[in-house]
Amino acid sequence: MSLYHPLTSEEAVRLARNVDDFFQENALLTCEEIGDGNLNLVFHIRDAKNGKGLIIKQALPYAKVVGESWPLSLDRARIEREALQIQHQLAPDLVPEVYGYDNDLAITIMEDLSDHTIMRRGLIEGQTYPLFAEHIGRFIAHSLFYTSDLGMNQQEKKLQAARFTNPDLCKITEDLIFDDPYRNSPNNSFTEDIRQEAEALWEDHELHLEVALLREKFLTHGEALLHGDLHTGSIFITQESTKVIDPEFAFYGPMGFDIGAVLANLLLNYCAQPGWSPDENVLSERRSWLLKSVEEVWQQFETNFRKVWNQDALDPLAKTPGYQDIYLQKVLRDTIGYTGAKMIRRIVGLSHVADVDTISDDTLRHEAKVAALHIGKALIKRGRYASSIEEVTLIARNAKAVGGEV
Ligand code: SR1
Ligand code: MG
């Protein structure tokens, strides 16, 4: 019989007390359920006296955002926890520490990051983060390189890929990113003011071809252990620190998918900023930072990836002249395509982003959506032919829908 049941706060506190050497024996512990995502319960347990805390995350057997009619495997809790442990090993300063777990209850007990802010919230409020690009570029480079055939034993990699077979969560991505937006799917969710733009996506056969190729790559190219959902809601941040959380969508897929997730969410915020910035000067500063970050995230990824490749590559042919450059060009092209796909899904698909949807001014919210669709489409169509990251920022800067020139 399964031991699984959703935890009560009392049970969460009991589990927290059992973590070795963490809370003092008689500590007065408080517990708050703070899960605001689509899929899980999240308990924050703190010592009322000194504020020391930890997090217990529990997977629910269905997608919270839809309800019990959308069942999801609880094994994703194990997948998330194992991915966190691997990523923490590869980038210890950039991933929270796991203190414990219980596979039957589908829980992971981990470091409390409540002194950090969710990056999406910070960006909406106009914050900029000077170390973000270096941190996330290094996280992506290390977590991808050392779990790929380049950086780990190729037989162990196959066994590891089997442990990260994640069909339920991959199906969410396959449907919500690479299917629904391109047809009249009941899963789609968009406002009437963008119906014309949404319906144009259903008829754009040039776009469909590129999305089909991106989808095929997502389905078949097990290059590295991806985070799988690396948007700005999966990143906790301060001016000094960046922590990547929530890898429950982890699986072996194409590297560009993770990088594209980061860039797409910077660009969604870029499209939304007219709705958040108090005046033109602030808007221009924030947008410059966002576009600079798009370029720097890629550059930091590339620099770190080349460095670990040159130091640690295990593949016998890795040092072949020209191979590294061709490999990185492929990752760049994939990144650009996935960036576009991840922008479009957040405007017309099931699950949106607060950056755009919570803009209070109707016109600015509408314009943000149109801009995101415009840039997203252009990136998907450009991806396969691109040769530099600057092509992405040029497309964003020049998009008519954001007040550009083209
Ligand atoms: C039903 S889950 C919807 C979305 O939330 C997650 O963060 C993923 O991005 C997923 O596509
Ligand atoms: Mg998540």
Short mmCIF file of C-alpha atoms and ligand atoms in Angstrom, two decimals:
data_model
loop_
_atom_site.label_atom_id
_atom_site.label_comp_id
_atom_site.label_asym_id
_atom_site.label_seq_id
_atom_site.Cartn_x
_atom_site.Cartn_y
_atom_site.Cartn_z
CA MET A 1 0.00 0.00 0.00
CA SER A 2 1.28 3.43 -0.88
CA LEU A 3 2.39 5.59 2.03
CA TYR A 4 1.79 8.71 -0.04
CA HIS A 5 -0.59 11.40 1.16
CA PRO A 6 -0.40 15.20 1.02
CA LEU A 7 1.36 16.44 4.16
CA THR A 8 -0.35 18.47 6.84
CA SER A 9 1.61 21.32 8.42
CA GLU A 10 2.01 19.25 11.61
CA GLU A 11 3.56 16.39 9.64
CA ALA A 12 5.86 18.80 7.81
CA VAL A 13 7.08 20.16 11.15
CA ARG A 14 7.66 16.62 12.44
CA LEU A 15 9.72 15.76 9.36
CA ALA A 16 11.70 18.97 9.74
CA ARG A 17 12.53 18.13 13.38
CA ASN A 18 13.98 14.81 12.21
CA VAL A 19 16.61 16.44 10.02
CA ASP A 20 19.90 15.69 11.74
CA ASP A 21 21.66 18.55 13.53
CA PHE A 22 19.39 21.25 12.12
CA PHE A 23 16.87 22.59 14.65
CA GLN A 24 17.50 22.65 18.40
CA GLU A 25 15.53 19.99 20.24
CA ASN A 26 12.99 22.32 21.85
CA ALA A 27 12.82 24.90 19.07
CA LEU A 28 9.41 26.48 18.53
CA LEU A 29 8.79 25.83 14.81
CA THR A 30 6.33 27.65 12.57
CA CYS A 31 5.12 26.27 9.25
CA GLU A 32 3.64 28.04 6.25
CA GLU A 33 2.58 26.48 2.93
CA ILE A 34 4.03 28.89 0.36
CA GLY A 35 3.68 26.94 -2.91
CA ASP A 36 2.59 29.34 -5.63
CA GLY A 37 3.68 27.26 -8.61
CA ASN A 38 1.64 24.99 -10.82
CA LEU A 39 2.42 21.57 -9.43
CA ASN A 40 3.53 21.18 -5.80
CA LEU A 41 3.11 21.92 -2.10
CA VAL A 42 5.96 23.90 -0.51
CA PHE A 43 6.27 24.15 3.28
CA HIS A 44 8.51 26.75 4.88
CA ILE A 45 9.46 25.69 8.41
CA ARG A 46 11.24 28.17 10.66
CA ASP A 47 12.55 28.47 14.17
CA ALA A 48 10.40 31.30 15.56
CA LYS A 49 13.29 32.50 17.73
CA ASN A 50 16.20 32.81 15.33
CA GLY A 51 14.51 32.55 11.91
CA LYS A 52 16.59 29.55 10.84
CA GLY A 53 14.56 27.56 8.35
CA LEU A 54 14.25 24.88 5.72
CA ILE A 55 11.92 23.97 2.89
CA ILE A 56 9.93 20.78 2.38
CA LYS A 57 8.67 20.41 -1.17
CA GLN A 58 6.07 17.76 -1.90
CA ALA A 59 4.87 16.70 -5.34
CA LEU A 60 1.11 16.35 -5.77
CA PRO A 61 -0.17 13.45 -7.91
CA TYR A 62 -1.80 15.91 -10.31
CA ALA A 63 -1.12 19.34 -11.83
CA LYS A 64 -2.32 21.84 -9.21
CA VAL A 65 -2.85 24.46 -11.91
CA VAL A 66 -5.52 22.31 -13.64
CA GLY A 67 -6.77 19.90 -10.96
CA GLU A 68 -7.07 16.16 -10.37
CA SER A 69 -8.15 15.59 -13.97
CA TRP A 70 -4.47 16.01 -14.96
CA PRO A 71 -2.59 13.20 -13.15
CA LEU A 72 1.20 13.44 -12.83
CA SER A 73 3.72 10.84 -11.69
CA LEU A 74 5.11 11.28 -8.18
CA ASP A 75 8.45 9.96 -9.43
CA ARG A 76 9.11 13.52 -10.56
CA ALA A 77 9.99 14.31 -6.92
CA ARG A 78 12.85 11.79 -7.10
CA ILE A 79 13.89 13.19 -10.49
CA GLU A 80 13.90 16.73 -9.12
CA ARG A 81 15.85 15.75 -6.02
CA GLU A 82 18.47 13.76 -7.95
CA ALA A 83 18.84 16.62 -10.45
CA LEU A 84 19.29 19.09 -7.59
CA GLN A 85 21.97 16.89 -6.05
CA ILE A 86 23.86 16.54 -9.33
CA GLN A 87 23.57 20.24 -10.11
CA HIS A 88 24.63 21.18 -6.58
CA GLN A 89 27.70 19.01 -6.99
CA LEU A 90 28.54 20.71 -10.31
CA ALA A 91 27.80 24.28 -9.18
CA PRO A 92 27.67 24.26 -5.35
CA ASP A 93 27.23 28.02 -4.97
CA LEU A 94 24.37 28.17 -7.46
CA VAL A 95 22.01 25.38 -6.33
CA PRO A 96 20.35 24.82 -2.92
CA GLU A 97 21.58 22.00 -0.73
CA VAL A 98 19.37 18.93 -0.25
CA TYR A 99 19.09 17.92 3.43
CA GLY A 100 16.87 14.87 3.02
CA TYR A 101 14.11 13.16 1.07
CA ASP A 102 11.40 10.51 1.15
CA ASN A 103 10.50 8.93 -2.18
CA ASP A 104 7.25 7.39 -0.84
CA LEU A 105 5.99 10.76 0.30
CA ALA A 106 7.50 12.45 -2.80
CA ILE A 107 9.26 15.05 -0.65
CA THR A 108 12.60 16.82 -0.76
CA ILE A 109 13.92 18.72 2.25
CA MET A 110 16.23 21.53 1.24
CA GLU A 111 17.93 24.82 1.95
CA ASP A 112 15.74 27.81 2.77
CA LEU A 113 16.31 30.64 0.27
CA SER A 114 13.84 33.11 1.74
CA ASP A 115 16.55 35.79 1.92
CA HIS A 116 16.48 35.70 -1.91
CA THR A 117 13.79 37.00 -4.28
CA ILE A 118 12.19 35.10 -7.14
CA MET A 119 13.88 36.67 -10.15
CA ARG A 120 10.63 37.19 -12.07
CA ARG A 121 9.32 39.35 -9.21
CA GLY A 122 12.60 41.26 -9.01
CA LEU A 123 12.61 41.97 -12.75
CA ILE A 124 9.00 43.14 -12.68
CA GLU A 125 9.98 45.57 -9.94
CA GLY A 126 12.80 46.85 -12.12
CA GLN A 127 15.74 45.29 -10.29
CA THR A 128 18.92 44.50 -12.17
CA TYR A 129 21.43 41.87 -11.07
CA PRO A 130 25.10 42.49 -11.87
CA LEU A 131 26.26 38.91 -11.31
CA PHE A 132 23.34 37.12 -12.92
CA ALA A 133 24.84 36.49 -16.37
CA GLU A 134 28.10 35.14 -14.95
CA HIS A 135 26.25 32.92 -12.48
CA ILE A 136 23.65 31.48 -14.82
CA GLY A 137 26.10 31.12 -17.72
CA ARG A 138 28.41 29.08 -15.47
CA PHE A 139 25.52 27.05 -14.05
CA ILE A 140 24.30 26.12 -17.51
CA ALA A 141 27.78 25.38 -18.89
CA HIS A 142 28.80 23.14 -15.98
CA SER A 143 25.49 21.35 -15.50
CA LEU A 144 25.24 20.59 -19.22
CA PHE A 145 28.87 19.83 -20.06
CA TYR A 146 29.52 17.44 -17.16
CA THR A 147 26.32 15.46 -17.78
CA SER A 148 26.91 15.16 -21.54
CA ASP A 149 28.90 12.67 -23.61
CA LEU A 150 31.64 15.28 -23.70
CA GLY A 151 32.15 15.51 -19.97
CA MET A 152 31.12 12.20 -18.43
CA ASN A 153 31.71 8.53 -19.05
CA GLN A 154 29.52 7.64 -22.01
CA GLN A 155 28.22 4.35 -20.56
CA GLU A 156 27.38 5.99 -17.21
CA LYS A 157 25.65 8.75 -19.11
CA LYS A 158 23.30 6.21 -20.72
CA LEU A 159 22.41 4.79 -17.30
CA GLN A 160 21.93 8.29 -15.94
CA ALA A 161 19.71 9.23 -18.88
CA ALA A 162 17.52 6.21 -18.05
CA ARG A 163 17.09 7.46 -14.46
CA PHE A 164 15.95 10.81 -15.85
CA THR A 165 13.28 9.48 -18.19
CA ASN A 166 10.50 11.90 -17.30
CA PRO A 167 7.53 11.18 -19.60
CA ASP A 168 4.76 13.07 -17.76
CA LEU A 169 6.65 16.32 -17.44
CA CYS A 170 8.12 16.07 -20.93
CA LYS A 171 4.57 15.63 -22.23
CA ILE A 172 3.59 18.93 -20.61
CA THR A 173 6.42 20.63 -22.50
CA GLU A 174 5.72 18.80 -25.75
CA ASP A 175 2.05 19.85 -25.64
CA LEU A 176 2.28 23.33 -24.15
CA ILE A 177 5.35 24.54 -26.06
CA PHE A 178 5.57 22.50 -29.25
CA ASP A 179 1.95 21.75 -30.14
CA ASP A 180 -0.93 23.76 -28.63
CA PRO A 181 0.16 27.28 -29.67
CA TYR A 182 0.22 26.23 -33.32
CA ARG A 183 -3.36 24.98 -33.56
CA ASN A 184 -6.78 25.65 -32.12
CA SER A 185 -6.17 23.58 -28.97
CA PRO A 186 -8.53 23.62 -25.98
CA ASN A 187 -5.43 23.97 -23.76
CA ASN A 188 -4.67 27.40 -25.20
CA SER A 189 -5.49 30.47 -23.19
CA PHE A 190 -5.33 33.95 -24.66
CA THR A 191 -7.29 37.16 -24.46
CA GLU A 192 -9.62 38.23 -27.29
CA ASP A 193 -7.51 41.30 -28.09
CA ILE A 194 -4.79 39.04 -29.51
CA ARG A 195 -7.05 36.51 -31.25
CA GLN A 196 -5.90 37.68 -34.67
CA GLU A 197 -2.21 37.22 -33.75
CA ALA A 198 -2.93 33.86 -32.09
CA GLU A 199 -4.86 32.57 -35.08
CA ALA A 200 -2.09 33.71 -37.41
CA LEU A 201 0.19 31.24 -35.57
CA TRP A 202 -2.12 28.39 -36.61
CA GLU A 203 -1.70 29.21 -40.30
CA ASP A 204 2.01 30.05 -40.46
CA HIS A 205 3.47 27.01 -42.21
CA GLU A 206 7.00 28.40 -42.36
CA LEU A 207 6.82 28.71 -38.56
CA HIS A 208 5.33 25.22 -38.20
CA LEU A 209 8.29 23.70 -40.03
CA GLU A 210 10.76 25.32 -37.62
CA VAL A 211 8.67 24.32 -34.59
CA ALA A 212 8.48 20.74 -35.90
CA LEU A 213 12.29 20.65 -36.07
CA LEU A 214 12.64 22.11 -32.57
CA ARG A 215 10.10 19.60 -31.27
CA GLU A 216 11.91 16.73 -32.96
CA LYS A 217 15.16 17.79 -31.34
CA PHE A 218 13.48 18.08 -27.96
CA LEU A 219 12.09 14.56 -28.37
CA THR A 220 15.23 12.87 -29.65
CA HIS A 221 18.47 14.69 -28.77
CA GLY A 222 19.56 13.54 -25.33
CA GLU A 223 22.63 15.75 -25.22
CA ALA A 224 22.77 16.58 -21.53
CA LEU A 225 20.81 16.55 -18.29
CA LEU A 226 18.64 19.64 -18.64
CA HIS A 227 17.03 21.61 -15.86
CA GLY A 228 14.03 21.52 -18.17
CA ASP A 229 12.12 24.58 -16.88
CA LEU A 230 14.74 27.30 -16.42
CA HIS A 231 12.52 30.37 -16.42
CA THR A 232 12.95 33.33 -14.06
CA GLY A 233 10.45 31.77 -11.64
CA SER A 234 12.94 28.92 -11.16
CA ILE A 235 15.70 31.31 -10.08
CA PHE A 236 16.14 32.83 -6.62
CA ILE A 237 18.36 35.88 -6.66
CA THR A 238 19.99 38.77 -4.77
CA GLN A 239 22.61 41.28 -5.85
CA GLU A 240 25.32 38.82 -4.80
CA SER A 241 23.79 35.40 -5.17
CA THR A 242 21.88 33.27 -7.69
CA LYS A 243 20.25 29.92 -6.90
CA VAL A 244 18.59 27.66 -9.43
CA ILE A 245 15.63 25.68 -8.08
CA ASP A 246 12.80 23.40 -9.28
CA PRO A 247 14.40 21.00 -11.80
CA GLU A 248 11.38 18.67 -11.78
CA PHE A 249 11.26 18.83 -15.60
CA ALA A 250 14.84 17.49 -15.73
CA PHE A 251 15.56 15.00 -18.51
CA TYR A 252 18.16 14.34 -21.19
CA GLY A 253 17.49 16.81 -23.99
CA PRO A 254 19.07 19.44 -26.25
CA MET A 255 21.29 21.97 -24.47
CA GLY A 256 19.76 24.98 -26.20
CA PHE A 257 16.45 24.34 -24.48
CA ASP A 258 17.79 25.46 -21.06
CA ILE A 259 19.62 28.50 -22.41
CA GLY A 260 16.56 29.43 -24.48
CA ALA A 261 14.38 29.34 -21.35
CA VAL A 262 16.56 31.96 -19.66
CA LEU A 263 16.74 34.21 -22.71
CA ALA A 264 12.99 33.93 -23.40
CA ASN A 265 12.13 35.09 -19.92
CA LEU A 266 14.52 38.04 -20.09
CA LEU A 267 12.89 38.99 -23.39
CA LEU A 268 9.35 38.57 -22.05
CA ASN A 269 10.27 41.04 -19.33
CA TYR A 270 11.79 43.30 -22.00
CA CYS A 271 8.46 43.27 -23.86
CA ALA A 272 6.56 43.94 -20.63
CA GLN A 273 8.72 46.81 -19.30
CA PRO A 274 6.62 49.65 -20.80
CA GLY A 275 3.95 48.43 -18.38
CA TRP A 276 6.28 48.61 -15.37
CA SER A 277 8.70 51.47 -15.99
CA PRO A 278 7.64 54.90 -14.67
CA ASP A 279 9.21 56.91 -17.53
CA GLU A 280 11.17 56.66 -20.80
CA ASN A 281 14.60 56.96 -19.16
CA VAL A 282 13.96 54.16 -16.72
CA LEU A 283 12.45 52.07 -19.51
CA SER A 284 15.52 52.57 -21.65
CA GLU A 285 17.89 51.67 -18.77
CA ARG A 286 15.99 48.54 -17.85
CA ARG A 287 15.71 47.42 -21.44
CA SER A 288 19.42 47.99 -22.08
CA TRP A 289 20.24 45.85 -19.07
CA LEU A 290 17.90 43.08 -20.24
CA LEU A 291 19.37 43.00 -23.76
CA LYS A 292 22.92 43.20 -22.42
CA SER A 293 22.05 40.27 -20.17
CA VAL A 294 20.73 38.24 -23.10
CA GLU A 295 24.10 38.62 -24.80
CA GLU A 296 26.13 38.08 -21.63
CA VAL A 297 24.25 34.93 -20.60
CA TRP A 298 25.18 33.38 -23.92
CA GLN A 299 28.77 34.70 -23.76
CA GLN A 300 29.24 33.44 -20.22
CA PHE A 301 27.81 30.08 -21.18
CA GLU A 302 30.11 29.88 -24.20
CA THR A 303 33.25 30.97 -22.32
CA ASN A 304 32.64 28.53 -19.48
CA PHE A 305 31.67 25.71 -21.83
CA ARG A 306 34.83 26.14 -23.94
CA LYS A 307 36.92 26.27 -20.76
CA VAL A 308 35.59 23.02 -19.29
CA TRP A 309 35.72 21.37 -22.71
CA ASN A 310 39.41 22.29 -23.07
CA GLN A 311 40.19 21.15 -19.52
CA ASP A 312 38.01 18.11 -18.97
CA ALA A 313 36.61 16.65 -22.20
CA LEU A 314 36.50 12.84 -22.11
CA ASP A 315 35.29 12.17 -25.62
CA PRO A 316 38.27 10.77 -27.59
CA LEU A 317 37.63 13.11 -30.53
CA ALA A 318 36.82 16.22 -28.50
CA LYS A 319 40.11 17.93 -29.34
CA THR A 320 39.55 17.57 -33.09
CA PRO A 321 40.11 21.04 -34.59
CA GLY A 322 36.82 22.67 -35.53
CA TYR A 323 34.57 20.31 -33.54
CA GLN A 324 34.05 22.68 -30.60
CA ASP A 325 33.09 25.58 -32.88
CA ILE A 326 30.58 23.49 -34.83
CA TYR A 327 29.12 22.14 -31.58
CA LEU A 328 28.64 25.63 -30.15
CA GLN A 329 27.11 26.93 -33.34
CA LYS A 330 24.54 24.14 -33.14
CA VAL A 331 23.78 25.02 -29.50
CA LEU A 332 23.44 28.71 -30.40
CA ARG A 333 20.98 27.98 -33.20
CA ASP A 334 18.94 25.68 -31.00
CA THR A 335 19.01 28.30 -28.24
CA ILE A 336 17.58 30.95 -30.54
CA GLY A 337 14.78 28.69 -31.77
CA TYR A 338 13.85 27.56 -28.26
CA THR A 339 13.92 31.16 -27.03
CA GLY A 340 11.25 32.04 -29.57
CA ALA A 341 9.13 28.97 -28.80
CA LYS A 342 9.23 29.73 -25.10
CA MET A 343 8.11 33.30 -25.65
CA ILE A 344 5.14 32.33 -27.79
CA ARG A 345 3.85 29.65 -25.39
CA ARG A 346 3.68 32.18 -22.51
CA ILE A 347 1.36 34.44 -24.52
CA VAL A 348 -1.10 32.03 -26.12
CA GLY A 349 -0.59 28.75 -24.26
CA LEU A 350 -1.97 27.40 -21.00
CA SER A 351 0.57 28.90 -18.63
CA HIS A 352 1.47 32.59 -18.76
CA VAL A 353 3.94 34.90 -17.01
CA ALA A 354 3.15 37.62 -14.49
CA ASP A 355 5.54 40.03 -16.26
CA VAL A 356 2.97 40.38 -19.04
CA ASP A 357 -0.36 39.30 -17.56
CA THR A 358 -0.31 41.54 -14.50
CA ILE A 359 0.36 44.80 -16.36
CA SER A 360 -2.60 46.94 -15.30
CA ASP A 361 -2.81 49.18 -18.39
CA ASP A 362 -4.85 47.39 -21.07
CA THR A 363 -3.00 48.96 -24.01
CA LEU A 364 0.48 48.31 -22.62
CA ARG A 365 -0.48 44.73 -21.73
CA HIS A 366 -1.78 44.21 -25.25
CA GLU A 367 1.37 45.71 -26.77
CA ALA A 368 3.60 43.50 -24.61
CA LYS A 369 1.80 40.41 -25.89
CA VAL A 370 2.04 41.49 -29.52
CA ALA A 371 5.74 42.32 -29.10
CA ALA A 372 6.47 38.93 -27.52
CA LEU A 373 4.70 37.09 -30.34
CA HIS A 374 6.47 39.19 -32.95
CA ILE A 375 9.93 38.60 -31.46
CA GLY A 376 9.19 34.94 -30.71
CA LYS A 377 8.19 34.23 -34.31
CA ALA A 378 11.20 36.07 -35.72
CA LEU A 379 13.58 34.12 -33.46
CA ILE A 380 12.09 30.75 -34.37
CA LYS A 381 12.43 31.57 -38.08
CA ARG A 382 15.98 32.90 -37.69
CA GLY A 383 17.33 30.15 -35.40
CA ARG A 384 18.55 27.63 -37.97
CA TYR A 385 20.55 30.24 -39.89
CA ALA A 386 21.92 32.36 -37.04
CA SER A 387 25.60 32.80 -36.32
CA SER A 388 25.74 35.20 -33.36
CA ILE A 389 23.82 36.08 -30.22
CA GLU A 390 23.68 39.70 -31.38
CA GLU A 391 21.09 38.60 -33.94
CA VAL A 392 18.72 37.97 -31.03
CA THR A 393 19.13 41.41 -29.51
CA LEU A 394 18.89 43.02 -32.93
CA ILE A 395 15.55 41.31 -33.55
CA ALA A 396 14.30 42.45 -30.11
CA ARG A 397 15.53 46.01 -30.56
CA ASN A 398 14.11 46.38 -34.05
CA ALA A 399 10.74 44.77 -33.49
CA LYS A 400 8.09 47.21 -34.66
CA ALA A 401 5.82 46.14 -31.85
CA VAL A 402 8.30 47.44 -29.24
CA GLY A 403 8.77 50.79 -30.94
CA GLY A 404 11.72 49.67 -33.08
CA GLU A 405 12.49 50.64 -36.64
CA VAL A 406 11.97 47.57 -38.77
C1 SR1 B 1 0.91 22.43 -16.12
S1 SR1 B 1 2.44 23.09 -15.73
C2 SR1 B 1 2.61 24.55 -16.66
C3 SR1 B 1 3.98 25.09 -16.71
O1 SR1 B 1 4.47 25.34 -15.42
C4 SR1 B 1 5.83 24.94 -15.34
O2 SR1 B 1 6.62 25.90 -14.73
C5 SR1 B 1 6.26 24.64 -16.75
O3 SR1 B 1 6.80 25.75 -17.41
C6 SR1 B 1 5.00 24.18 -17.35
O4 SR1 B 1 4.99 24.23 -18.74
MG MG B 2 8.52 24.99 -11.39
#
